[in-house]
Tab-separated table of C-alpha atoms and ligand atoms in Angstrom:
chain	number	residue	atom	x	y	z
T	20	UNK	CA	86.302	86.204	108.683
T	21	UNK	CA	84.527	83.787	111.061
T	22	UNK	CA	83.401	85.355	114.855
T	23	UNK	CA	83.477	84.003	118.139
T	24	UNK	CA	80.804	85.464	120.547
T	25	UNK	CA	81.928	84.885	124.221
T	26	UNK	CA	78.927	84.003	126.178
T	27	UNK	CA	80.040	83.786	130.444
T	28	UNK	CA	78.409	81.808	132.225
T	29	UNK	CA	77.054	78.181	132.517
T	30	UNK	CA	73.793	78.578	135.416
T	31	UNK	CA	70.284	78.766	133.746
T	32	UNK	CA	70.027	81.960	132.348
T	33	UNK	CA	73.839	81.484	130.452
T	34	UNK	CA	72.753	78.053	129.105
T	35	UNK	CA	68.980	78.918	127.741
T	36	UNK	CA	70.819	82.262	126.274
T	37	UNK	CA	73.822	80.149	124.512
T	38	UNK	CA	70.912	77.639	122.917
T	39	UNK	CA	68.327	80.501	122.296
T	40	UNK	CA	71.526	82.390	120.305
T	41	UNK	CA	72.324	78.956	118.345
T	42	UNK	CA	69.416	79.968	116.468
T	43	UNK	CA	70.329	83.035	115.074
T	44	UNK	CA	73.572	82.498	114.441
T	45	UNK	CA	75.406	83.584	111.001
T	46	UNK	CA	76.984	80.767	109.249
T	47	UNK	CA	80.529	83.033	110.048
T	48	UNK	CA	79.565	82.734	113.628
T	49	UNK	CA	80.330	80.498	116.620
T	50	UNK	CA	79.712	80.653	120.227
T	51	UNK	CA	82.403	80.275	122.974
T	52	UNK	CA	81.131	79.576	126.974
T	53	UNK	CA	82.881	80.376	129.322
T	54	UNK	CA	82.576	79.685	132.914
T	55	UNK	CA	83.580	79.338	136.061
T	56	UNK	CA	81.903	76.791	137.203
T	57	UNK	CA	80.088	74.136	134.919
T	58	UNK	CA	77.024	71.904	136.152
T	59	UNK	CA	79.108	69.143	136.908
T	60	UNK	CA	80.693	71.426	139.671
T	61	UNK	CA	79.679	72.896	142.721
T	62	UNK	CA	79.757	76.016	144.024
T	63	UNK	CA	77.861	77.843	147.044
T	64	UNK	CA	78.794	80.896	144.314
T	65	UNK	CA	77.040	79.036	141.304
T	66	UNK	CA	73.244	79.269	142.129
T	67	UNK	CA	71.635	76.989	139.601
T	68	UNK	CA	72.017	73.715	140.467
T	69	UNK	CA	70.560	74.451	144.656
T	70	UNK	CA	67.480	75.607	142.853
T	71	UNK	CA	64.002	74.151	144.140
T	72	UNK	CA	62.831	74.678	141.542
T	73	UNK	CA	59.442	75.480	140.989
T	74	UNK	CA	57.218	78.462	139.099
T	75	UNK	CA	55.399	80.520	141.813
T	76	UNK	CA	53.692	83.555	140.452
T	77	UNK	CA	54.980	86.261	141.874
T	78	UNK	CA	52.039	88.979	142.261
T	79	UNK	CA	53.035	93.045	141.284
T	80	UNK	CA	52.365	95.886	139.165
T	81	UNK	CA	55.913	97.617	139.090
T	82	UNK	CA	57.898	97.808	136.105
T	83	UNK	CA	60.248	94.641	137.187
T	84	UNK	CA	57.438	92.647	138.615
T	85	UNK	CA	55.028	93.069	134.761
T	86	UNK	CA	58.628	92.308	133.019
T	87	UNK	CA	59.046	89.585	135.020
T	88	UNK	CA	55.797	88.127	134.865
T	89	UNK	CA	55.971	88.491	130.739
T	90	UNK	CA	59.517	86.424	131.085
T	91	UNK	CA	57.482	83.765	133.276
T	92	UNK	CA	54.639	83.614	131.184
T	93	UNK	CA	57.165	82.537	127.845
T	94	UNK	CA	59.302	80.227	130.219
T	95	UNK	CA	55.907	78.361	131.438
T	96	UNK	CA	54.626	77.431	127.785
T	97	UNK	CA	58.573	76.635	126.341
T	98	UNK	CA	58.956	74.361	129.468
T	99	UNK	CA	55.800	72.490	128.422
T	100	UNK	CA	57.101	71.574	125.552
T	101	UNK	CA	60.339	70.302	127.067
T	102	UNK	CA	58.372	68.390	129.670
T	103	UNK	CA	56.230	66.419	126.620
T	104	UNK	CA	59.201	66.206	124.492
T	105	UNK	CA	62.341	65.481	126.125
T	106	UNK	CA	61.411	64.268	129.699
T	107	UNK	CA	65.147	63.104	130.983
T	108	UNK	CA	65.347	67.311	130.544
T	109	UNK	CA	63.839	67.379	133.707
T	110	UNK	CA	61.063	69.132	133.850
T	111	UNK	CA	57.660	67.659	135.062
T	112	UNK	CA	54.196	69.211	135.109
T	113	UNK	CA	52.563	68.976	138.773
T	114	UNK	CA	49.993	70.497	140.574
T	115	UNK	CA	51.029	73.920	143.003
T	116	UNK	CA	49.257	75.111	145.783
T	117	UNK	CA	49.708	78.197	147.799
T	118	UNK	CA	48.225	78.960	151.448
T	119	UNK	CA	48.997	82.435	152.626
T	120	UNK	CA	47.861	83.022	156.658
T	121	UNK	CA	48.827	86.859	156.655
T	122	UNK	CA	49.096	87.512	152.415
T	123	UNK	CA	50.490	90.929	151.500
T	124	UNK	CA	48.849	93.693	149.981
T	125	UNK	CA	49.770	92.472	146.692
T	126	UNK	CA	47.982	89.506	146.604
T	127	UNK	CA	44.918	91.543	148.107
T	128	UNK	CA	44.950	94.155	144.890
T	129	UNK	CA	43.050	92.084	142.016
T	130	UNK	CA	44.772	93.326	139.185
T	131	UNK	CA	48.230	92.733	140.841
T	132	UNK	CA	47.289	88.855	140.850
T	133	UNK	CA	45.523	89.116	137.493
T	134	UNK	CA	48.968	90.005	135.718
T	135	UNK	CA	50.695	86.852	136.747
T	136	UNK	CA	48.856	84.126	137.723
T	137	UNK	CA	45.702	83.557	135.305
T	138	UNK	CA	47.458	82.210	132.494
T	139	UNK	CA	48.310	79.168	134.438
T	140	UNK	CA	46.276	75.512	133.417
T	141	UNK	CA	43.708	75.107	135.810
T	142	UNK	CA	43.995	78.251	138.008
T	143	UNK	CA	41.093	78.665	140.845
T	144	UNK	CA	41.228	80.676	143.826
T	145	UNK	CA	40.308	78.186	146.794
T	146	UNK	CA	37.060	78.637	148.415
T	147	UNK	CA	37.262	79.459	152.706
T	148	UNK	CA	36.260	75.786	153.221
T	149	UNK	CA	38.754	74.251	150.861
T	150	UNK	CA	41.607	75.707	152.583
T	151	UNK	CA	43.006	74.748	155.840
T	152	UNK	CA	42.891	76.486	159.039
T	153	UNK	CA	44.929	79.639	159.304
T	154	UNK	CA	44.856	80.233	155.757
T	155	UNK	CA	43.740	83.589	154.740
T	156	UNK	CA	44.453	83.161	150.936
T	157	UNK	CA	44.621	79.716	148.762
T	158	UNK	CA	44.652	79.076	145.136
T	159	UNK	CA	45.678	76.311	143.124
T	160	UNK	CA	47.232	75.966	139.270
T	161	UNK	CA	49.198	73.737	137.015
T	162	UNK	CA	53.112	74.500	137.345
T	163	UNK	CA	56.292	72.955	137.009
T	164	UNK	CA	59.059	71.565	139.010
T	165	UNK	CA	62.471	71.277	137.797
T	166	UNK	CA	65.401	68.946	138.736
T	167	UNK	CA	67.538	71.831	138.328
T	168	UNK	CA	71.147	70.333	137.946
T	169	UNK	CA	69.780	67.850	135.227
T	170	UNK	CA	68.130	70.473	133.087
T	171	UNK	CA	71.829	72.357	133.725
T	172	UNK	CA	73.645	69.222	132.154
T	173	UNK	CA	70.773	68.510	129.666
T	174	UNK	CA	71.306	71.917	128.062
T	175	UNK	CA	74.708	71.666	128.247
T	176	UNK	CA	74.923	68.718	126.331
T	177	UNK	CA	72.158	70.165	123.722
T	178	UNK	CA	74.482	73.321	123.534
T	179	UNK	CA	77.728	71.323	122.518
T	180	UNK	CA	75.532	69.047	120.139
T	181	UNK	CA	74.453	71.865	118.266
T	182	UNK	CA	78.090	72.803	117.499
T	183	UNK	CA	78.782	75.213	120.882
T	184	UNK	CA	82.483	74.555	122.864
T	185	UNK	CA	83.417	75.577	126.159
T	186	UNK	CA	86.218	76.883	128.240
T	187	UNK	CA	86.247	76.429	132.075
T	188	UNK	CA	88.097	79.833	132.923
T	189	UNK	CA	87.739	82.378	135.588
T	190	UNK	CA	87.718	85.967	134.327
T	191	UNK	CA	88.964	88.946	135.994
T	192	UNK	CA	87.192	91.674	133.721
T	193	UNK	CA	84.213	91.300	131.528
T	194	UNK	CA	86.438	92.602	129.273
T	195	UNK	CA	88.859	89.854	129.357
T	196	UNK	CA	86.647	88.269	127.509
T	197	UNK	CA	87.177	89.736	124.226
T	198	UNK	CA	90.815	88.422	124.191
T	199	UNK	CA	89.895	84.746	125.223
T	200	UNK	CA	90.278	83.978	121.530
T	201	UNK	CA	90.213	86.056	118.007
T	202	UNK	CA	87.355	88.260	116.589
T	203	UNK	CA	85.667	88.278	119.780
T	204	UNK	CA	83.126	91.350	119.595
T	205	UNK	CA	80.453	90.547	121.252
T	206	UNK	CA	80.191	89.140	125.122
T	207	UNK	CA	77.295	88.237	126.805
T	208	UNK	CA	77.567	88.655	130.575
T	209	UNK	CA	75.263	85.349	131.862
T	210	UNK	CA	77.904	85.728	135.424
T	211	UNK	CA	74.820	85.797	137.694
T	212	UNK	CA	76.029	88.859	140.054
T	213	UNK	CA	77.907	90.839	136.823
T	214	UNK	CA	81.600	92.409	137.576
T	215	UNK	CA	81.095	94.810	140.253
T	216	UNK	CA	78.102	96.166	139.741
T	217	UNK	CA	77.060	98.137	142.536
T	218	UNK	CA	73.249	97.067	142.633
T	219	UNK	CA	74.371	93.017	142.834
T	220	UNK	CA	73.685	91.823	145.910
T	221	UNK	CA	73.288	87.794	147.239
T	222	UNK	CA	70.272	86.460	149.400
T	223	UNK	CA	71.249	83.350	150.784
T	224	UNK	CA	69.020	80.394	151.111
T	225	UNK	CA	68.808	77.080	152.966
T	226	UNK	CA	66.960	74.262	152.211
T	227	UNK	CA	66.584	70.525	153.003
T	228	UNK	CA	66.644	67.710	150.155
T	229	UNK	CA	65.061	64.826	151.680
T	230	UNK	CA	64.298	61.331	150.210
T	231	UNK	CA	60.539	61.427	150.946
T	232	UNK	CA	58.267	61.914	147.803
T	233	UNK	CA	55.173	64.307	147.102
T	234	UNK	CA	53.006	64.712	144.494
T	235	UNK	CA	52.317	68.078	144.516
T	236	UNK	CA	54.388	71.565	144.511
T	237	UNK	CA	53.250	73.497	147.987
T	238	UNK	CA	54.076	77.122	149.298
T	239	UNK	CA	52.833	78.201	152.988
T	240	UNK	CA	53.491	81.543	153.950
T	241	UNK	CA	53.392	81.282	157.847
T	242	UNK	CA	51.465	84.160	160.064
T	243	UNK	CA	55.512	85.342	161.178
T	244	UNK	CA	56.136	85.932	157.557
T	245	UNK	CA	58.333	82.897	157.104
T	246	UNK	CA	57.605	80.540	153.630
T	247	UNK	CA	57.797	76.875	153.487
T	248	UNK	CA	57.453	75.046	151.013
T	249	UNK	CA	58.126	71.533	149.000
T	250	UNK	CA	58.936	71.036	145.668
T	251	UNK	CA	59.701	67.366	144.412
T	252	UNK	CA	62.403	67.120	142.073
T	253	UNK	CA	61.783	65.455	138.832
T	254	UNK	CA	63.350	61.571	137.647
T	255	UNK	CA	63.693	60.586	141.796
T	256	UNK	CA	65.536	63.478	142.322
T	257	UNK	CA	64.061	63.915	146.091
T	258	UNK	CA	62.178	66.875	147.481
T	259	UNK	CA	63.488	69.928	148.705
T	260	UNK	CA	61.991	71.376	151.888
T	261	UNK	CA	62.302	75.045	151.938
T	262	UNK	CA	63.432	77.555	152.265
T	263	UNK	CA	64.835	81.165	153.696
T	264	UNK	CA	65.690	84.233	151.705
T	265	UNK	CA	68.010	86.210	153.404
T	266	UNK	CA	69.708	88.934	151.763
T	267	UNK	CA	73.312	89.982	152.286
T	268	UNK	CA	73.742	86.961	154.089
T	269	UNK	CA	77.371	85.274	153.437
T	270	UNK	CA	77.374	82.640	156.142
T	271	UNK	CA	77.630	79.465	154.309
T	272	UNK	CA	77.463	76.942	156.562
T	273	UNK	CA	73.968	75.164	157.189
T	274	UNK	CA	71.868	76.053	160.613
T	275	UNK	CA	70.730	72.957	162.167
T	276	UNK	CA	67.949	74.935	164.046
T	277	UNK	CA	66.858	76.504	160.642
T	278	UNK	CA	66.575	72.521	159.276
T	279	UNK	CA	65.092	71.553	162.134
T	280	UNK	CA	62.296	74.527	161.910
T	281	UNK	CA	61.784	73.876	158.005
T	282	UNK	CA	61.405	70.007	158.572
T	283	UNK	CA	58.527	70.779	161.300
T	284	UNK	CA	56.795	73.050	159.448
T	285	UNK	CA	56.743	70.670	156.470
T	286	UNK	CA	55.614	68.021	158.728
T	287	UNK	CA	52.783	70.176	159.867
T	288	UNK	CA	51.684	71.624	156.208
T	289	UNK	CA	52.460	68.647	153.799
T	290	UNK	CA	51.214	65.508	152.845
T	291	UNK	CA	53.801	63.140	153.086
T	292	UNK	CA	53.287	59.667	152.032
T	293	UNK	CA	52.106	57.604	155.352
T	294	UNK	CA	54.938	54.903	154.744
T	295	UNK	CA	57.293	57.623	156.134
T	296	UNK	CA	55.564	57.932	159.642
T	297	UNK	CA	56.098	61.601	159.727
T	298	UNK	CA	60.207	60.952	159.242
T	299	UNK	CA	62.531	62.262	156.720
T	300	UNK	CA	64.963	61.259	155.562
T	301	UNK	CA	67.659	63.979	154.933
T	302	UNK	CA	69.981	63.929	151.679
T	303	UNK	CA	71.429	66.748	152.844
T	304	UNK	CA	71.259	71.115	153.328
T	305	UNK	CA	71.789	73.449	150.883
T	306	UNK	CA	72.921	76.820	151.107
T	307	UNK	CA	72.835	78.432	147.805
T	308	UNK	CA	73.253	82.191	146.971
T	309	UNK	CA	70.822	83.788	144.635
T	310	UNK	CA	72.330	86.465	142.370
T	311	UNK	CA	70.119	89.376	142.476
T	312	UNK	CA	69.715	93.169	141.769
T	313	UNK	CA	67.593	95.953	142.801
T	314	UNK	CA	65.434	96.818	140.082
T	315	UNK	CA	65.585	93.258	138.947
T	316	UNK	CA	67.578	91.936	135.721
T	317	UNK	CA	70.462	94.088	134.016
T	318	UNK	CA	69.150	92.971	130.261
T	319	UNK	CA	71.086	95.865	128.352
T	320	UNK	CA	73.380	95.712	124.953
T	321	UNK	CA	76.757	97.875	126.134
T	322	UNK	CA	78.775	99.580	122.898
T	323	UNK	CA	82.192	99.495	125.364
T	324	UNK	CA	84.281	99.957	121.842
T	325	UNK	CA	84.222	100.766	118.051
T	326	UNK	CA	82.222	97.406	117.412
T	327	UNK	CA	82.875	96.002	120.521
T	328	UNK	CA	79.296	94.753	122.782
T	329	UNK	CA	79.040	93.217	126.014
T	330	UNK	CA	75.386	92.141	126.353
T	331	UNK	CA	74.586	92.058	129.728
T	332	UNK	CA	72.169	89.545	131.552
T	333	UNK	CA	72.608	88.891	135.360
T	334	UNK	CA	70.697	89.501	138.722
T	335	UNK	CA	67.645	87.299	137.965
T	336	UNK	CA	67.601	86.932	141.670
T	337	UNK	CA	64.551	84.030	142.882
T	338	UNK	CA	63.674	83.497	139.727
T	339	UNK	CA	66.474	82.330	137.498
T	340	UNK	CA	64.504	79.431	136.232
T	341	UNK	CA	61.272	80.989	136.188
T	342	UNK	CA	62.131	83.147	133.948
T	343	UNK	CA	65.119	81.801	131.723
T	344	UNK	CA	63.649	81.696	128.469
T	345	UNK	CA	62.062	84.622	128.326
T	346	UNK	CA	65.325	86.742	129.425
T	347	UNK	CA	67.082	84.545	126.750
T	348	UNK	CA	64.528	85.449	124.138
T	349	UNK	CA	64.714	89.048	125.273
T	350	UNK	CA	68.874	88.692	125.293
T	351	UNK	CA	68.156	87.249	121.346
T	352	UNK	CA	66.033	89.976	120.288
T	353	UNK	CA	68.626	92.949	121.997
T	354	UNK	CA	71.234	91.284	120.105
T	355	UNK	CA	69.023	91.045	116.685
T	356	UNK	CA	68.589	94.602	116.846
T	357	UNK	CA	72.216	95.885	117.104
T	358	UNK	CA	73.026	93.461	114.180
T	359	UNK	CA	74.584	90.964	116.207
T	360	UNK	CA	73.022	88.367	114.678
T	361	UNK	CA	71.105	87.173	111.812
T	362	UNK	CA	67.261	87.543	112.465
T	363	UNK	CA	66.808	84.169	110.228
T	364	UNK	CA	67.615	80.556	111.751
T	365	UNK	CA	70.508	79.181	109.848
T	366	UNK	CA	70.657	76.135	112.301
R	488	FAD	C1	68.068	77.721	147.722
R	488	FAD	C2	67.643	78.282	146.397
R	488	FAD	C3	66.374	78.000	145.887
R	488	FAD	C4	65.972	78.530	144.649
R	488	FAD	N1	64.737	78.188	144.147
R	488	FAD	C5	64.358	78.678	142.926
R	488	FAD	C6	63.086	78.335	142.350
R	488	FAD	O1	62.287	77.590	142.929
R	488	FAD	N2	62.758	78.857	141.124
R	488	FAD	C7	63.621	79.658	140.443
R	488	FAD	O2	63.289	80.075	139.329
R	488	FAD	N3	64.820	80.007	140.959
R	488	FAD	C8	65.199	79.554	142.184
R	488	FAD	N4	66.410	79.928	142.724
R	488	FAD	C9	67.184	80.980	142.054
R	488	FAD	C10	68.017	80.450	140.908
R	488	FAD	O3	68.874	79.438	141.383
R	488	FAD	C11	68.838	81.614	140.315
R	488	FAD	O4	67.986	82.681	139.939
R	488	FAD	C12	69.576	81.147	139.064
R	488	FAD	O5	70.303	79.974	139.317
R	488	FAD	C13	70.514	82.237	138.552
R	488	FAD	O6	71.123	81.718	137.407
R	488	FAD	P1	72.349	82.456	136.738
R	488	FAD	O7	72.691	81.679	135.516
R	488	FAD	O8	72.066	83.904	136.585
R	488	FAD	O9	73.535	82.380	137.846
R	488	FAD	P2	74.425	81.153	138.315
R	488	FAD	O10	73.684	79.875	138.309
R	488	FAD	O11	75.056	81.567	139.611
R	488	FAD	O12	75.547	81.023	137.209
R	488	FAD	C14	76.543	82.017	137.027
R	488	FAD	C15	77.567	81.503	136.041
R	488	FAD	O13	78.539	82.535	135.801
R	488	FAD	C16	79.839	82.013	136.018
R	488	FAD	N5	80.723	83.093	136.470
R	488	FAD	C17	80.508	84.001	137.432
R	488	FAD	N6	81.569	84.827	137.557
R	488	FAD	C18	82.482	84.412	136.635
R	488	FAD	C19	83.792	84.843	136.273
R	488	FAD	N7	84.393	85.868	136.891
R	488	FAD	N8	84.450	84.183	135.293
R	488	FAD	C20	83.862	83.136	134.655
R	488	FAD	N9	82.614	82.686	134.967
R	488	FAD	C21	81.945	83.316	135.932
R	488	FAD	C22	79.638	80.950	137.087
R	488	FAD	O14	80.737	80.048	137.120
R	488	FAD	C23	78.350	80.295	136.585
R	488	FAD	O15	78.643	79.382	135.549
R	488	FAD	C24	66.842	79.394	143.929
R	488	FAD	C25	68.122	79.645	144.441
R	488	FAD	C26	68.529	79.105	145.658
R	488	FAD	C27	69.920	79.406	146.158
């Protein structure tokens, strides 16, 4: 009897899970998403498409941060292959550059940065003349930046062209999901926060997408702790001027003062083209929420009934596109080993 997994969700990590499944899939099987909100919607609730976006390292040695730099590490070398094979995905290889005037201990303790940031093309720490004045710390790598709602609708569209369908449907329970249609019995919960979960929390973030291009992808941490930073958006997509992180933050209308500070700061730190005589000009602010967790990602298969599995895969927080493929590879692999699916590609 043919099966219907229910995957919820349509932001990054639902759509990278959804394709990365398609490849495992039993011939009996087929794959249902479900969603909210799809990328041709928007939603201060649906994170993915007010992404940057742009890989930043992010230097650690807990359990999350090694996870998370593993999950990066996978997402960095599938993206290049995106970026040389499909380019209207989105995805563009540019240099990044960080300047740090006050950097935390982390990026102090050597093997902290050595677990996330030497596999990166090209990575050299910056030598004291090389960086500019103020800045305590400075390296510089190959990365990429993402035009995140066209690599939503890109794998969207690769999703239903390998065979997948879609319902736009709010859901109630995670467990409504295993009634949406028949021989449903196993969901994958891609919702971003997950269904009450007591560890989900939001941070809120504002940024600025101006017209004004730059070549490279550039993160300042400023001496009161604030970031800025500027992150061009692939296929003309802009640049978006960054950012704040503020966590438990609902409000969601935009601060003019907070533009106002992130557009001086980026007129102080970044090199703008001279045609725009040290103007921008604004597309408009973003406020986004990002779904996050403490202790990072729930990635976890849940038995909630006599062959019944909800797999989850929310709260990736920051990092959503960072880290996609690697938590949809990791999602795969929890669902090969309960005998969800079929370890060989049948596509
Ligand atoms: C301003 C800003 C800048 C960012 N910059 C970066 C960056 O540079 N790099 C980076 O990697 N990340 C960045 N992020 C974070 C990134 O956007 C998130 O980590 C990522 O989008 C999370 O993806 P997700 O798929 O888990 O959640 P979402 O994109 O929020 O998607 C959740 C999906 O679940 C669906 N859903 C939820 N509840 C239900 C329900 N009850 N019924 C049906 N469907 C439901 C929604 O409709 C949606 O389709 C940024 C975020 C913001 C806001």
């Amino acid at each position: 009897m043919s099966e219907t997994i229910v995957v919820i969700g349509a932001g990054v990590i639902g759509l990278s899970t959804a394709l990365d499944i398609q490849q495992h899939l039993r011939r009996s099987q087929s794959i249902l998403l479900v969603a909210r909100e799809f990328p041709s919607d928007t939603s201060i609730n649906y994170a993915s498409p007010w992404a940057g976006a742009h890989y930043r390292p992010v230097p650690g040695s807990s359990p999350q941060a090694l996870r998370e730099a593993n999950q990066a590490q996978r997402t960095y070398e599938f993206l290049k292959r995106v970026a040389a094979d499909e380019p209207a995905a989105g995805i563009r290889f540019i240099q990044g550059v960080e300047h740090l005037e006050a950097p935390p201990p982390e990026y102090l303790d050597r093997e902290s940065v050595r677990n996330v940031y030497p596999h990166l093309d090209g990575f050299r720490a910056l030598a004291p003349h090389e960086a500019p004045a103020g800045v305590k710390w400075g390296v510089q790598y190959g990365t990429y930046v993402v035009n995140s709602p066209v690599y939503c609708a890109y794998m969207l569209r690769k999703f239903i062209l390998n065979g997948g369908s879609t319902r736009q449907y709010t859901l109630a329970h995670v467990n409504e999901a295993f009634s949406l249609t028949a021989n449903v019995k196993t969901v994958v919960n891609c919702s971003g926060t997950g269904f009450d979960d007591p560890q989900s929390f939001i941070i809120r973030g504002q940024t600025c997408l101006i017209r004004n291009p730059c070549s490279a992808t550039i993160t300042r941490q400023n001496s009161d702790g604030s970031w800025s930073f500027c992150i061009p958006r692939p296929l003309d997509g802009g640049t978006i001027i960054g950012g704040t992180k503020q966590p438990h933050d609902w409000d969601p209308n935009p601060s003019l003062e907070t533009r106002s500070r992130l557009l001086a700061n980026a007129a102080k730190w970044f090199p703008f083209t001279p045609e725009s005589g040290g103007k921008f000009d604004v597309i408009r602010d973003i406020v986004g929420r990002r779904p996050a967790r403490e202790g990072g990602m729930r990635i976890e298969a849940e038995k909630v009934a006599e062959n019944r599995y909800v797999v989850h895969g929310y709260g990736a927080g920051g990092r959503g596109f960072e880290i996609s493929r690697g938590v949809a590879e990791d999602i795969s692999a929890l669902m090969l080993e309960k005998g969800l699916l079929q370890a060989k590609a049948s596509l």
